Amino acid sequence: MTTTYVFLAGASRGVGREIARCLVEQGIQVKALLRSEAARSELEAMGITVVLGDALSAVEVEQAMQETPIQAVISTIGGLPKDGERADYLGNKNLVDAAVKVGAAKFILVSSIGSGESIVALSPQALETLRPVLIEKEKAEQHLIASGLNYTIVRPGGLKSEPATGNAVLTEDPKVSGMIHRADVAHLVCQCLRSDRANHKILSAIDRQMLFVPVEFAEFALR
């Protein structure tokens, strides 16, 4: 039987690394796209297949996806500009386009609260600081939505690197904002991968104990 993979971009650090751990724990085969060799040995020690390539190169991304059957794509990428382009948009655009070509069944994009209609959740100060990044993230979201792929967009709040709390939730309410631990984001993303209810949804991810402003909101149930 041919092995199918979840193709993961952004696994070298942060939320992407936590998602890699979560997928492996669930027995899912993972192929990780890395820009450099730096994290290769650690990921391979976890049983992950590593392919080198730059998300900013459409050719490299497409080649990396075509080498093995891809069931789903998860992207957490972003970062510093290169030649005037941020990976937040161009890198994700290339991943989306390649996912369309290989017929991936699902694409999960980890974006950010403040993108799109959730701009209302940010303070004026935060918005001023994050605006350039959020513009690129929103462009990536819109490209994914228009692609025809089955998608889920997860928008975390402010990120912390402490152990998972188990208090993280998803909501369709764009006005909610707060903090969330990266490990908790990863667990929510892995649940979205298996949930049909998450298909074609845009969901904010926050820790219910770490809201910036205490508000009532409806939690989104994945089952």
Coordinates of N, CA and C in Angstrom, one line a residue:
M1 N 0.8 -1.2 0.0 CA 0.0 0.0 0.0 C 0.9 1.2 0.0
T2 N 0.5 2.2 -0.8 CA 1.3 3.4 -0.9 C 1.1 4.3 0.3
T3 N 2.2 4.8 0.9 CA 2.1 5.6 2.1 C 1.8 7.1 1.7
T4 N 0.8 7.7 2.3 CA 0.4 9.1 2.1 C 0.9 9.9 3.3
Y5 N 1.3 11.1 3.0 CA 1.9 12.0 4.0 C 1.1 13.3 4.2
V6 N 1.3 13.8 5.4 CA 0.9 15.2 5.7 C 2.2 16.0 5.4
F7 N 2.0 17.0 4.5 CA 3.2 17.8 4.1 C 3.1 19.0 5.0
L8 N 4.2 19.2 5.8 CA 4.3 20.3 6.8 C 5.4 21.3 6.5
A9 N 5.0 22.6 6.3 CA 5.9 23.7 6.1 C 6.0 24.5 7.4
G10 N 7.2 24.7 7.9 CA 7.4 25.5 9.1 C 7.7 24.6 10.3
A11 N 8.2 23.4 10.1 CA 8.4 22.4 11.1 C 9.7 22.7 11.9
S12 N 10.5 23.6 11.4 CA 11.9 23.8 12.1 C 11.7 24.4 13.5
R13 N 10.6 25.1 13.8 CA 10.6 25.8 15.1 C 9.1 26.1 15.4
G14 N 8.9 26.6 16.6 CA 7.6 27.2 17.0 C 6.4 26.3 16.8
V15 N 5.3 26.8 16.4 CA 4.1 26.1 16.2 C 4.3 24.9 15.3
G16 N 5.0 25.1 14.2 CA 5.3 24.0 13.3 C 5.9 22.8 13.9
R17 N 6.9 23.1 14.7 CA 7.6 22.0 15.4 C 6.6 21.2 16.4
E18 N 5.8 22.0 17.1 CA 4.8 21.4 17.9 C 3.8 20.5 17.1
I19 N 3.4 21.0 16.0 CA 2.5 20.2 15.1 C 3.2 19.0 14.6
A20 N 4.5 19.0 14.3 CA 5.2 17.8 13.9 C 5.2 16.8 15.0
R21 N 5.4 17.2 16.2 CA 5.4 16.3 17.4 C 4.0 15.6 17.5
C22 N 3.0 16.5 17.4 CA 1.6 16.0 17.6 C 1.2 15.0 16.5
L23 N 1.6 15.3 15.3 CA 1.2 14.4 14.2 C 1.9 13.0 14.3
V24 N 3.2 13.1 14.7 CA 4.0 11.8 14.9 C 3.4 11.0 16.1
E25 N 3.0 11.7 17.1 CA 2.3 11.0 18.3 C 1.0 10.3 17.8
Q26 N 0.4 10.8 16.8 CA -0.9 10.2 16.3 C -0.6 9.2 15.2
G27 N 0.6 8.9 15.0 CA 1.0 7.9 14.0 C 0.8 8.3 12.6
I28 N 0.8 9.6 12.3 CA 0.7 10.1 11.0 C 2.0 10.3 10.3
Q29 N 2.2 9.9 9.1 CA 3.4 10.1 8.3 C 3.5 11.5 7.9
V30 N 4.7 12.1 8.2 CA 4.9 13.5 8.0 C 6.1 13.7 7.0
K31 N 5.9 14.6 6.1 CA 7.0 15.1 5.2 C 7.2 16.6 5.5
A32 N 8.4 17.0 6.0 CA 8.6 18.4 6.4 C 9.5 19.1 5.3
L33 N 9.0 20.2 4.9 CA 9.8 21.1 4.0 C 10.7 22.0 4.9
L34 N 12.0 21.9 4.7 CA 13.0 22.7 5.4 C 13.8 23.5 4.4
R35 N 14.1 24.8 4.8 CA 14.9 25.7 4.0 C 16.4 25.4 4.2
S36 N 16.8 24.8 5.3 CA 18.2 24.5 5.6 C 18.3 23.2 6.3
E37 N 19.5 22.7 6.5 CA 19.8 21.4 7.2 C 19.7 21.5 8.7
A38 N 19.5 22.8 9.2 CA 19.6 23.0 10.7 C 18.8 22.0 11.6
A39 N 17.5 21.9 11.2 CA 16.7 21.0 12.1 C 16.5 19.6 11.5
R40 N 17.2 19.3 10.5 CA 17.0 18.0 9.8 C 17.2 16.8 10.7
S41 N 18.3 16.7 11.4 CA 18.6 15.6 12.2 C 17.5 15.4 13.3
E42 N 17.1 16.5 13.9 CA 16.1 16.4 15.0 C 14.7 15.8 14.4
L43 N 14.3 16.3 13.3 CA 13.1 15.9 12.7 C 13.2 14.4 12.2
E44 N 14.3 14.1 11.6 CA 14.4 12.7 11.2 C 14.5 11.7 12.3
A45 N 15.0 12.2 13.5 CA 15.0 11.3 14.7 C 13.6 11.1 15.2
M46 N 12.7 12.0 14.8 CA 11.3 11.8 15.2 C 10.5 10.9 14.2
G47 N 11.2 10.5 13.1 CA 10.6 9.6 12.1 C 10.0 10.4 11.0
I48 N 10.3 11.7 10.9 CA 9.8 12.5 9.8 C 10.7 12.5 8.6
T49 N 10.0 12.4 7.4 CA 10.8 12.5 6.2 C 11.0 14.0 5.9
V50 N 12.3 14.4 5.6 CA 12.6 15.7 5.4 C 13.0 16.0 3.9
V51 N 12.5 17.1 3.4 CA 12.9 17.5 2.0 C 13.3 18.9 2.1
L52 N 14.5 19.2 1.5 CA 15.0 20.6 1.5 C 14.4 21.4 0.3
G53 N 14.0 22.6 0.6 CA 13.4 23.5 -0.4 C 13.0 24.8 0.2
D54 N 12.9 25.8 -0.6 CA 12.5 27.1 -0.2 C 11.1 27.4 -0.6
A55 N 10.3 27.7 0.4 CA 8.8 27.9 0.1 C 8.7 29.1 -0.9
L56 N 9.7 30.0 -0.9 CA 9.6 31.1 -1.8 C 9.8 30.7 -3.3
S57 N 10.2 29.5 -3.5 CA 10.4 29.0 -4.9 C 9.3 28.0 -5.2
A58 N 8.4 28.5 -6.2 CA 7.3 27.6 -6.6 C 7.8 26.3 -7.1
V59 N 8.9 26.3 -7.9 CA 9.4 25.1 -8.5 C 9.8 24.1 -7.4
E60 N 10.5 24.6 -6.4 CA 11.0 23.7 -5.3 C 9.9 23.1 -4.5
V61 N 8.9 23.9 -4.2 CA 7.7 23.5 -3.5 C 7.0 22.4 -4.2
E62 N 6.7 22.6 -5.5 CA 6.0 21.7 -6.3 C 6.7 20.4 -6.4
Q63 N 8.0 20.4 -6.6 CA 8.8 19.2 -6.7 C 8.8 18.4 -5.4
A64 N 8.9 19.1 -4.3 CA 8.8 18.5 -3.0 C 7.5 17.7 -2.7
M65 N 6.4 18.3 -3.2 CA 5.1 17.7 -3.0 C 4.9 16.5 -4.0
Q66 N 5.5 16.6 -5.1 CA 5.2 15.6 -6.1 C 6.0 14.3 -5.9
E67 N 7.0 14.3 -5.1 CA 7.8 13.1 -4.9 C 7.1 12.0 -4.1
T68 N 6.1 12.3 -3.3 CA 5.3 11.3 -2.6 C 3.8 11.7 -2.5
P69 N 2.9 10.8 -2.4 CA 1.5 11.1 -2.3 C 1.2 12.0 -1.0
I70 N 0.5 13.1 -1.3 CA 0.2 14.1 -0.2 C -1.3 14.1 0.1
Q71 N -1.6 13.7 1.3 CA -3.0 13.7 1.8 C -3.5 15.1 2.2
A72 N -2.6 15.8 2.9 CA -3.0 17.1 3.4 C -1.7 18.0 3.5
V73 N -1.9 19.3 3.6 CA -0.8 20.2 3.7 C -1.1 21.1 4.9
I74 N -0.1 21.3 5.8 CA -0.2 22.3 6.9 C 0.9 23.2 6.8
S75 N 0.6 24.5 6.9 CA 1.6 25.6 6.8 C 1.5 26.5 8.0
T76 N 2.7 26.7 8.6 CA 2.8 27.7 9.7 C 3.8 28.8 9.3
I77 N 4.2 28.8 8.0 CA 5.4 29.7 7.7 C 5.0 31.2 7.7
G78 N 6.1 31.9 7.9 CA 6.1 33.4 7.9 C 7.5 33.8 8.0
G79 N 7.8 35.0 8.3 CA 9.2 35.4 8.5 C 9.6 36.6 7.8
L80 N 10.9 36.8 7.8 CA 11.6 38.0 7.3 C 11.4 38.1 5.8
P81 N 11.4 39.4 5.3 CA 11.3 39.6 3.8 C 12.5 39.1 3.1
K82 N 12.3 38.6 1.9 CA 13.4 38.3 1.0 C 13.1 38.9 -0.4
D83 N 14.0 39.8 -0.8 CA 13.8 40.5 -2.1 C 12.4 41.2 -2.1
G84 N 12.0 41.8 -0.9 CA 10.8 42.5 -0.9 C 9.6 41.7 -0.7
E85 N 9.7 40.4 -0.6 CA 8.5 39.5 -0.4 C 8.6 38.8 0.9
R86 N 7.5 38.7 1.7 CA 7.5 38.0 2.9 C 7.0 36.6 2.6
A87 N 7.5 35.6 3.4 CA 7.0 34.2 3.2 C 5.5 34.1 3.5
D88 N 5.0 35.0 4.4 CA 3.6 34.9 4.8 C 2.7 34.8 3.6
Y89 N 2.9 35.6 2.6 CA 2.1 35.5 1.4 C 2.7 34.6 0.3
L90 N 3.9 35.0 -0.2 CA 4.4 34.3 -1.3 C 4.7 32.8 -1.1
G91 N 5.3 32.5 0.1 CA 5.5 31.1 0.4 C 4.2 30.3 0.5
N92 N 3.2 30.9 1.2 CA 2.0 30.2 1.3 C 1.2 30.1 0.0
K93 N 1.4 31.1 -0.8 CA 0.8 31.0 -2.2 C 1.4 29.8 -3.0
N94 N 2.7 29.7 -2.9 CA 3.3 28.5 -3.6 C 2.9 27.2 -3.0
L95 N 2.7 27.1 -1.7 CA 2.2 25.9 -1.1 C 0.8 25.6 -1.5
V96 N 0.0 26.6 -1.6 CA -1.4 26.4 -2.0 C -1.5 25.9 -3.4
D97 N -0.7 26.6 -4.3 CA -0.8 26.2 -5.7 C -0.3 24.8 -6.0
A98 N 0.8 24.4 -5.2 CA 1.3 23.1 -5.4 C 0.3 22.0 -4.8
A99 N -0.4 22.4 -3.7 CA -1.4 21.5 -3.2 C -2.5 21.2 -4.1
V100 N -2.9 22.3 -4.9 CA -3.9 22.1 -5.9 C -3.5 21.1 -6.9
K101 N -2.2 21.3 -7.4 CA -1.7 20.4 -8.5 C -1.6 18.9 -8.1
V102 N -1.3 18.7 -6.8 CA -1.1 17.3 -6.4 C -2.5 16.7 -5.9
G103 N -3.5 17.5 -5.8 CA -4.8 17.0 -5.4 C -4.9 16.8 -3.9
A104 N -4.3 17.6 -3.1 CA -4.3 17.4 -1.6 C -5.8 17.5 -1.1
A105 N -6.1 16.7 -0.2 CA -7.5 16.6 0.3 C -7.9 17.8 1.3
K106 N -6.8 18.4 1.9 CA -7.1 19.4 2.8 C -5.8 20.3 3.0
F107 N -6.1 21.6 3.3 CA -5.0 22.5 3.5 C -5.3 23.3 4.8
I108 N -4.4 23.2 5.8 CA -4.6 24.0 7.0 C -3.6 25.1 7.1
L109 N -4.0 26.3 7.1 CA -3.1 27.5 7.2 C -3.2 28.1 8.6
V110 N -2.0 28.1 9.3 CA -2.0 28.8 10.6 C -1.6 30.3 10.3
S111 N -2.5 31.1 10.6 CA -2.4 32.6 10.3 C -2.3 33.3 11.6
S112 N -3.1 34.3 11.8 CA -3.0 35.1 13.1 C -4.2 35.9 13.3
I113 N -4.6 36.0 14.6 CA -5.7 36.9 15.0 C -5.2 38.3 14.6
G114 N -6.1 39.1 13.9 CA -5.8 40.4 13.4 C -5.9 40.4 11.9
S115 N -5.8 39.2 11.3 CA -6.0 39.0 9.9 C -7.4 39.1 9.5
G116 N -7.7 39.6 8.3 CA -9.1 39.7 7.8 C -10.0 40.4 8.8
E117 N -11.2 39.8 9.0 CA -12.3 40.4 9.8 C -11.9 40.4 11.3
S118 N -10.9 39.6 11.7 CA -10.5 39.6 13.1 C -9.6 40.8 13.4
I119 N -9.4 41.7 12.5 CA -8.7 43.0 12.8 C -9.3 43.7 13.9
V120 N -10.6 43.5 14.1 CA -11.4 44.2 15.2 C -10.9 43.7 16.6
A121 N -10.2 42.6 16.7 CA -9.8 42.0 18.0 C -8.5 42.7 18.5
L122 N -7.8 43.5 17.7 CA -6.6 44.0 18.1 C -6.7 45.5 18.6
S123 N -5.8 45.8 19.5 CA -5.8 47.2 20.0 C -5.1 48.0 18.8
P124 N -5.4 49.4 18.9 CA -4.7 50.2 17.8 C -3.2 50.1 17.9
Q125 N -2.6 49.9 19.0 CA -1.1 49.8 19.1 C -0.7 48.5 18.5
A126 N -1.3 47.4 18.8 CA -0.9 46.1 18.2 C -1.1 46.2 16.7
L127 N -2.2 46.8 16.3 CA -2.5 46.8 14.8 C -1.4 47.6 14.1
E128 N -1.0 48.7 14.7 CA 0.0 49.5 14.0 C 1.3 48.7 13.9
T129 N 1.7 48.0 14.9 CA 2.9 47.2 14.9 C 2.8 46.0 13.9
L130 N 1.7 45.4 13.8 CA 1.6 44.1 13.1 C 1.0 44.3 11.6
R131 N 0.6 45.5 11.3 CA -0.2 45.7 10.1 C 0.6 45.2 8.8
P132 N 1.9 45.4 8.6 CA 2.5 44.9 7.4 C 2.4 43.3 7.3
V133 N 2.6 42.7 8.5 CA 2.5 41.2 8.5 C 1.1 40.7 8.2
L134 N 0.1 41.4 8.9 CA -1.3 41.0 8.7 C -1.8 41.2 7.3
I135 N -1.3 42.2 6.6 CA -1.7 42.4 5.2 C -1.3 41.1 4.4
E136 N -0.1 40.7 4.6 CA 0.4 39.5 3.9 C -0.3 38.2 4.3
K137 N -0.6 38.1 5.6 CA -1.3 36.9 6.0 C -2.7 36.9 5.4
E138 N -3.4 38.0 5.4 CA -4.7 38.1 4.8 C -4.7 37.7 3.3
K139 N -3.7 38.2 2.6 CA -3.5 37.8 1.2 C -3.4 36.3 1.0
A140 N -2.6 35.7 1.9 CA -2.4 34.2 1.9 C -3.8 33.5 2.2
E141 N -4.5 34.0 3.1 CA -5.8 33.4 3.4 C -6.8 33.5 2.2
Q142 N -6.8 34.6 1.6 CA -7.7 34.8 0.5 C -7.3 34.0 -0.7
H143 N -6.0 33.8 -0.9 CA -5.6 32.9 -2.0 C -6.0 31.5 -1.7
L144 N -5.9 31.0 -0.5 CA -6.3 29.7 -0.1 C -7.8 29.5 -0.3
I145 N -8.6 30.5 0.1 CA -10.0 30.4 0.0 C -10.4 30.3 -1.5
A146 N -9.8 31.1 -2.3 CA -10.1 31.1 -3.7 C -9.6 29.9 -4.5
S147 N -8.7 29.1 -3.9 CA -8.0 28.0 -4.6 C -9.0 26.8 -5.0
G148 N -10.1 26.7 -4.2 CA -10.9 25.5 -4.4 C -10.6 24.4 -3.5
L149 N -9.5 24.5 -2.8 CA -9.1 23.4 -1.9 C -10.0 23.4 -0.7
N150 N -10.2 22.2 -0.1 CA -10.8 22.1 1.2 C -9.8 22.7 2.3
Y151 N -10.3 23.7 3.0 CA -9.3 24.4 3.8 C -9.8 24.6 5.2
T152 N -8.9 24.8 6.2 CA -9.2 25.4 7.5 C -8.1 26.4 7.8
I153 N -8.6 27.6 8.2 CA -7.7 28.6 8.6 C -7.7 28.8 10.1
V154 N -6.6 28.6 10.8 CA -6.6 28.8 12.2 C -5.8 30.0 12.6
R155 N -6.4 31.0 13.3 CA -5.7 32.2 13.7 C -5.5 32.2 15.2
P156 N -4.2 31.9 15.6 CA -3.9 32.0 17.0 C -3.8 33.4 17.5
G157 N -3.9 33.6 18.8 CA -3.7 34.9 19.4 C -2.2 35.0 19.7
G158 N -1.8 35.8 20.7 CA -0.4 35.9 21.1 C 0.2 34.6 21.5
L159 N 1.4 34.3 21.0 CA 1.9 32.9 21.2 C 2.9 32.9 22.4
K160 N 2.8 31.8 23.2 CA 3.8 31.6 24.3 C 4.4 30.2 24.1
S161 N 5.6 29.9 24.6 CA 6.2 28.7 24.4 C 6.2 27.7 25.6
E162 N 5.3 27.9 26.5 CA 5.2 27.1 27.7 C 4.4 25.8 27.3
P163 N 4.5 24.8 28.2 CA 3.7 23.6 27.9 C 2.2 23.8 27.7
A164 N 1.6 22.9 27.0 CA 0.2 23.0 26.8 C -0.6 23.1 28.1
T165 N -1.7 23.9 28.0 CA -2.5 24.0 29.2 C -3.8 23.2 29.1
G166 N -4.2 22.8 27.9 CA -5.4 22.1 27.7 C -6.7 23.0 27.8
N167 N -6.5 24.3 27.9 CA -7.6 25.3 28.0 C -7.8 26.0 26.7
A168 N -7.1 25.6 25.6 CA -7.3 26.3 24.3 C -8.6 25.9 23.6
V169 N -9.2 26.9 23.0 CA -10.4 26.6 22.3 C -10.4 27.4 20.9
L170 N -11.3 27.0 20.1 CA -11.5 27.6 18.8 C -12.8 28.4 18.8
T171 N -12.9 29.4 18.1 CA -14.2 30.2 17.9 C -14.2 30.8 16.6
E172 N -15.5 31.0 16.1 CA -15.7 31.7 14.8 C -15.9 33.2 15.1
D173 N -15.9 33.6 16.4 CA -16.1 35.0 16.7 C -14.8 35.8 16.5
P174 N -14.9 36.7 15.5 CA -13.6 37.4 15.2 C -13.2 38.5 16.2
K175 N -14.1 38.8 17.2 CA -13.8 39.8 18.1 C -12.9 39.4 19.3
V176 N -12.7 38.1 19.4 CA -12.1 37.5 20.6 C -10.5 37.5 20.4
S177 N -9.8 37.9 21.4 CA -8.4 37.9 21.4 C -7.8 37.5 22.7
G178 N -6.6 37.0 22.7 CA -5.9 36.6 23.9 C -4.6 35.9 23.6
M179 N -4.0 35.2 24.6 CA -2.8 34.5 24.4 C -3.1 33.0 24.3
I180 N -2.1 32.3 23.8 CA -2.3 30.8 23.6 C -0.9 30.2 23.5
H181 N -0.7 29.0 24.1 CA 0.6 28.4 24.0 C 0.7 27.6 22.7
R182 N 1.9 27.6 22.1 CA 2.2 27.0 20.8 C 1.8 25.5 20.8
A183 N 2.0 24.8 21.9 CA 1.7 23.4 22.0 C 0.1 23.2 21.9
D184 N -0.6 24.1 22.5 CA -2.1 24.1 22.4 C -2.6 24.4 21.0
V185 N -1.9 25.3 20.3 CA -2.3 25.6 18.9 C -2.1 24.3 18.1
A186 N -0.9 23.6 18.3 CA -0.6 22.4 17.6 C -1.7 21.3 17.8
H187 N -2.2 21.2 19.0 CA -3.2 20.2 19.3 C -4.5 20.5 18.6
L188 N -4.8 21.8 18.6 CA -6.1 22.2 17.8 C -5.9 22.0 16.3
V189 N -4.8 22.2 15.8 CA -4.5 22.0 14.4 C -4.7 20.5 14.0
C190 N -4.1 19.7 14.9 CA -4.2 18.2 14.6 C -5.6 17.7 14.7
Q191 N -6.4 18.3 15.6 CA -7.8 18.0 15.7 C -8.6 18.5 14.4
C192 N -8.2 19.6 13.9 CA -8.8 20.1 12.7 C -8.6 19.2 11.5
L193 N -7.4 18.7 11.5 CA -7.0 17.8 10.4 C -8.0 16.6 10.3
R194 N -8.5 16.1 11.4 CA -9.4 15.0 11.4 C -10.8 15.3 11.4
S195 N -11.1 16.6 11.5 CA -12.5 17.0 11.7 C -13.2 17.6 10.4
D196 N -14.3 17.0 10.0 CA -15.0 17.5 8.8 C -15.7 18.8 9.2
R197 N -16.0 19.0 10.5 CA -16.7 20.3 10.9 C -15.8 21.5 10.7
A198 N -14.4 21.2 10.6 CA -13.5 22.3 10.5 C -13.3 22.7 9.0
N199 N -13.9 21.9 8.1 CA -13.7 22.2 6.7 C -14.3 23.6 6.3
H200 N -13.6 24.3 5.5 CA -14.0 25.7 5.0 C -14.4 26.6 6.2
K201 N -13.6 26.5 7.3 CA -13.8 27.4 8.4 C -12.6 28.3 8.7
I202 N -12.9 29.5 9.2 CA -11.9 30.4 9.7 C -12.1 30.5 11.2
L203 N -11.1 30.1 12.0 CA -11.3 29.9 13.4 C -10.2 30.6 14.2
S204 N -10.5 31.4 15.2 CA -9.6 32.0 16.1 C -9.2 31.0 17.2
A205 N -8.0 31.0 17.6 CA -7.5 30.0 18.6 C -7.0 30.8 19.8
I206 N -7.6 30.6 21.0 CA -7.1 31.3 22.2 C -7.3 30.4 23.4
D207 N -6.6 30.7 24.5 CA -6.7 30.0 25.7 C -7.8 30.7 26.5
R208 N -8.8 30.0 26.9 CA -10.0 30.6 27.6 C -9.6 31.3 28.9
Q209 N -8.4 30.9 29.5 CA -7.9 31.5 30.7 C -7.0 32.7 30.5
M210 N -6.8 33.0 29.2 CA -5.8 34.1 28.9 C -6.4 35.1 27.9
L211 N -7.7 35.5 28.0 CA -8.3 36.5 27.2 C -7.7 37.8 27.5
F212 N -7.6 38.7 26.5 CA -7.1 40.1 26.8 C -8.3 40.9 27.5
V213 N -9.5 40.6 27.0 CA -10.7 41.2 27.6 C -11.7 40.1 27.9
P214 N -12.1 40.0 29.1 CA -13.1 38.9 29.4 C -14.4 39.2 28.6
V215 N -14.8 38.3 27.7 CA -16.0 38.4 27.0 C -16.7 37.0 26.8
E216 N -17.9 37.0 26.6 CA -18.7 35.8 26.3 C -18.5 35.5 24.8
F217 N -18.3 34.3 24.5 CA -18.2 33.9 23.1 C -18.5 32.4 22.9
A218 N -18.9 32.1 21.7 CA -19.3 30.7 21.5 C -18.1 29.9 21.0
E219 N -17.8 28.8 21.7 CA -16.7 27.9 21.3 C -17.1 27.1 20.1
F220 N -16.2 26.8 19.3 CA -16.4 26.0 18.1 C -16.1 24.5 18.4
A221 N -17.0 23.6 18.2 CA -16.8 22.2 18.5 C -16.4 21.5 17.3
L222 N -15.3 20.8 17.4 CA -14.7 20.0 16.2 C -15.4 18.7 16.0
R223 N -16.2 18.3 17.0 CA -16.9 17.0 16.8 C -18.4 17.3 17.0

